[in-house]
Coordinates of C-alpha atoms and ligand atoms in Angstrom, one line a residue:
X20 CA 54.1 195.8 125.5
X21 CA 54.4 198.1 122.4
X22 CA 52.4 201.3 122.7
X23 CA 51.4 201.1 119.0
X24 CA 48.5 198.9 117.9
X25 CA 47.6 198.4 114.2
X26 CA 44.0 197.3 113.4
X27 CA 43.9 195.5 110.1
X28 CA 41.5 193.3 108.0
X29 CA 42.2 189.9 106.5
X30 CA 45.8 189.6 105.2
X31 CA 44.5 187.9 102.0
X32 CA 42.2 190.7 101.0
X33 CA 42.9 193.9 102.9
X34 CA 45.1 195.9 100.6
X35 CA 44.9 199.1 102.6
X36 CA 45.9 197.2 105.8
X37 CA 49.1 195.9 104.1
X38 CA 50.5 199.4 103.5
X39 CA 51.1 200.6 107.1
X40 CA 51.8 197.0 108.3
X41 CA 54.6 196.8 105.8
X42 CA 55.9 200.2 106.9
X43 CA 56.0 199.1 110.6
X44 CA 57.6 195.8 109.8
X45 CA 60.2 197.2 107.4
X46 CA 61.3 199.8 110.0
X47 CA 61.2 197.3 112.9
X48 CA 58.8 199.4 114.9
X49 CA 57.3 197.2 117.6
X50 CA 53.5 197.0 117.4
X51 CA 50.5 194.9 118.4
X52 CA 48.2 193.7 115.7
X53 CA 44.5 193.4 115.9
X54 CA 42.9 191.5 112.9
X55 CA 39.2 192.0 112.2
X56 CA 38.1 189.9 109.2
X57 CA 36.4 192.1 106.6
X58 CA 32.6 191.9 106.4
X59 CA 32.4 189.1 109.0
X60 CA 29.8 189.2 111.7
X61 CA 30.2 192.3 113.9
X62 CA 32.9 193.7 111.6
X63 CA 31.6 197.3 111.5
X64 CA 31.0 197.5 115.3
X65 CA 34.4 196.1 116.0
X66 CA 36.2 198.5 113.6
X67 CA 34.2 201.5 114.8
X68 CA 35.8 201.0 118.2
X69 CA 39.1 202.0 116.7
X70 CA 38.3 203.9 113.5
X71 CA 35.6 206.5 113.1
X72 CA 35.4 205.8 109.3
X73 CA 34.5 202.2 110.0
X74 CA 37.3 201.1 107.8
X75 CA 40.7 199.4 108.4
X76 CA 43.5 200.1 108.8
X77 CA 43.6 202.2 112.0
X78 CA 46.4 202.9 114.4
X79 CA 46.4 203.6 118.1
X80 CA 49.4 205.2 119.7
X81 CA 48.7 205.9 123.4
X82 CA 45.6 208.0 123.3
X83 CA 46.1 209.1 119.7
X84 CA 44.0 207.4 116.9
X85 CA 44.9 207.6 113.3
X86 CA 43.1 206.1 110.3
X87 CA 43.6 206.2 106.5
X88 CA 46.7 204.3 105.4
X89 CA 48.6 207.3 104.1
X90 CA 47.8 209.4 107.2
X91 CA 49.0 206.5 109.4
X92 CA 52.4 206.3 107.6
X93 CA 52.8 210.1 107.6
X94 CA 52.1 210.0 111.4
X95 CA 54.6 207.2 111.9
X96 CA 57.2 209.1 109.8
X97 CA 56.7 212.2 112.0
X98 CA 56.9 210.3 115.3
X99 CA 60.0 208.4 114.1
X100 CA 62.0 211.2 112.5
X101 CA 65.2 209.2 112.3
X102 CA 63.6 206.9 109.7
X103 CA 64.0 207.7 106.1
X104 CA 60.3 207.5 105.1
X105 CA 60.5 209.7 102.0
X106 CA 63.4 210.3 99.6
X107 CA 65.7 213.1 100.6
X108 CA 66.0 215.1 97.4
X109 CA 63.1 217.6 97.1
X110 CA 62.2 216.6 93.5
X111 CA 62.2 212.9 94.4
X112 CA 60.2 213.6 97.5
X113 CA 57.6 215.6 95.6
X114 CA 57.3 212.8 93.0
X115 CA 57.1 210.1 95.8
X116 CA 54.4 212.1 97.6
X117 CA 52.5 212.7 94.3
X118 CA 52.4 209.1 93.2
X119 CA 51.5 207.9 96.7
X120 CA 48.6 210.3 96.8
X121 CA 47.6 209.3 93.3
X122 CA 47.4 205.7 94.5
X123 CA 45.5 206.7 97.6
X124 CA 42.9 208.6 95.7
X125 CA 42.5 206.8 92.4
X126 CA 42.9 203.6 90.4
X127 CA 39.3 202.6 91.0
X128 CA 39.0 200.2 88.1
X129 CA 42.2 198.4 89.1
X130 CA 40.9 198.1 92.6
X131 CA 37.5 196.9 91.5
X132 CA 38.5 194.4 88.8
X133 CA 41.8 193.1 90.2
X134 CA 41.1 192.9 93.9
X135 CA 44.0 191.9 96.1
X136 CA 43.9 188.1 96.7
X137 CA 47.4 187.2 97.9
X138 CA 46.9 183.4 97.9
X139 CA 45.5 183.2 94.4
X140 CA 47.2 182.9 91.0
X141 CA 45.1 183.5 87.8
X142 CA 46.8 183.1 84.5
X143 CA 44.0 183.7 82.0
X144 CA 42.6 187.0 83.2
X145 CA 41.7 189.8 80.7
X146 CA 41.2 193.1 82.5
X147 CA 38.4 195.4 81.2
X148 CA 39.5 198.5 79.3
X149 CA 39.3 200.9 82.2
X150 CA 41.4 198.6 84.3
X151 CA 44.0 198.4 81.5
X152 CA 44.2 202.3 81.6
X153 CA 45.0 202.0 85.3
X154 CA 47.5 199.3 84.8
X155 CA 49.3 201.3 82.1
X156 CA 49.5 204.3 84.4
X157 CA 51.0 202.2 87.2
X158 CA 53.6 200.8 84.8
X159 CA 54.4 204.4 83.7
X160 CA 54.8 205.5 87.4
X161 CA 57.0 202.6 88.4
X162 CA 59.1 202.9 85.3
X163 CA 59.7 206.7 85.9
X164 CA 60.5 206.0 89.5
X165 CA 63.0 203.3 88.8
X166 CA 64.6 205.0 85.8
X167 CA 64.8 208.6 87.2
X168 CA 65.0 208.2 91.0
X169 CA 65.7 204.6 91.8
X170 CA 69.2 204.0 90.5
X171 CA 70.8 203.7 94.0
X172 CA 68.8 200.7 95.1
X173 CA 66.0 198.2 94.2
X174 CA 63.0 200.2 95.5
X175 CA 61.0 202.8 93.6
X176 CA 63.2 205.6 94.9
X177 CA 66.3 203.5 95.5
X178 CA 65.8 203.1 99.2
X179 CA 62.5 201.8 100.6
X180 CA 60.0 204.6 101.2
X181 CA 56.3 205.1 101.9
X182 CA 55.7 204.9 98.1
X183 CA 56.7 201.3 98.1
X184 CA 54.2 200.6 100.8
X185 CA 51.5 202.4 98.8
X186 CA 52.2 200.2 95.8
X187 CA 52.9 196.9 97.5
X188 CA 49.2 195.7 97.2
X189 CA 49.4 196.6 93.5
X190 CA 52.4 194.3 93.2
X191 CA 50.3 191.5 94.7
X192 CA 47.4 192.3 92.3
X193 CA 49.8 192.2 89.3
X194 CA 51.2 188.9 90.6
X195 CA 47.7 187.3 91.2
X196 CA 46.3 188.4 87.8
X197 CA 49.6 187.7 85.9
X198 CA 50.0 191.2 84.5
X199 CA 52.8 191.3 81.9
X200 CA 55.7 193.6 82.8
X201 CA 59.0 194.8 81.4
X202 CA 62.2 193.2 82.9
X203 CA 62.7 196.4 84.9
X204 CA 59.3 196.2 86.5
X205 CA 59.4 192.4 87.0
X206 CA 62.6 193.0 89.0
X207 CA 60.8 195.5 91.1
X208 CA 58.0 193.1 91.7
X209 CA 60.5 190.5 92.9
X210 CA 62.1 193.0 95.3
X211 CA 58.7 193.6 96.9
X212 CA 57.7 189.9 97.0
X213 CA 61.0 188.8 98.4
X214 CA 60.9 191.3 101.3
X215 CA 60.8 189.2 104.5
X216 CA 57.8 191.2 105.8
X217 CA 56.0 190.6 102.5
X218 CA 56.8 186.9 102.7
X219 CA 55.4 186.9 106.3
X220 CA 52.2 188.6 105.1
X221 CA 51.7 186.2 102.2
X222 CA 52.3 183.2 104.4
X223 CA 49.7 184.5 106.9
X224 CA 47.2 185.2 104.1
X225 CA 47.5 181.6 103.0
X226 CA 46.8 180.4 106.5
X227 CA 43.6 182.4 106.7
X228 CA 40.4 180.5 106.2
X229 CA 37.8 183.3 105.5
X230 CA 36.6 183.5 101.9
X231 CA 35.0 186.7 100.5
X232 CA 33.1 185.2 97.6
X233 CA 32.3 188.5 96.0
X234 CA 35.9 189.1 95.1
X235 CA 36.7 185.5 94.1
X236 CA 35.6 185.9 90.5
X237 CA 37.9 183.7 88.4
Ligands
GSH26 N1 41.2 205.2 102.1 C1 41.3 204.2 103.1 C2 40.6 202.9 102.6 C3 40.2 202.0 103.7 C4 39.4 200.8 103.2 O1 38.6 201.0 102.2 N2 39.5 199.7 103.9 C5 38.7 198.5 103.5 C6 39.4 197.2 103.7 S1 40.8 197.1 102.7 C7 37.5 198.5 104.5 O2 37.7 198.7 105.7 N3 36.3 198.2 104.1 C8 35.2 198.0 104.9 C9 34.0 198.8 104.5 O3 34.1 199.6 103.5 O4 33.0 198.6 105.1 C10 42.7 204.0 103.6 O5 43.6 204.4 102.9 O6 42.9 203.4 104.7

């Protein structure tokens, strides 16, 4: 039995849960998964048993508890030092950490108006102005990553890193709401969506039956 357990929300909706889940899957770290559907009966009480913030994701490793998606991945990176979780070069690493933290702490309009909804495809969506500002900034970040640091491979920094996990739910949002992208960024989106772990997550999200009507606003 693996000694790591990841507590997540619904795969269709829980963007924060996707991040460490993808990290664990990509690096083939064995783990047990506990899924607690968001806002369903008893959600808070169940989550509070694992996560003092009352939010998912949370990770249990023996008697250690970690919550907050980025903290979980940093913890896993430290406890699995042979894995290449960040780029090697100091300037690429600094950039990767900065754009990951920027995602973790911002993009409120993008998160509010383009909620992750993996099983949905909306082709006629016009984002409000503040969401367009966020979308423009994500495009700028991805373009700079791919053009400056990503030449050696298909991921933001060439090899797969925590930064790709941080932006994977944004890929799903851009997909669902049919955000227009340059060929460079469309290729990056395909790389993420074609990852076997992402395909597994998307298939599982399609099999879920819970509906959170407050974010189904098409
Ligand atoms: N900053 C947190 C965000 C966690 C978060 O907001 N999770 C959502 C689900 S995606 C949640 O648990 N919401 C329940 C609530 O707010 O009551 C992280 O990075 O893990």
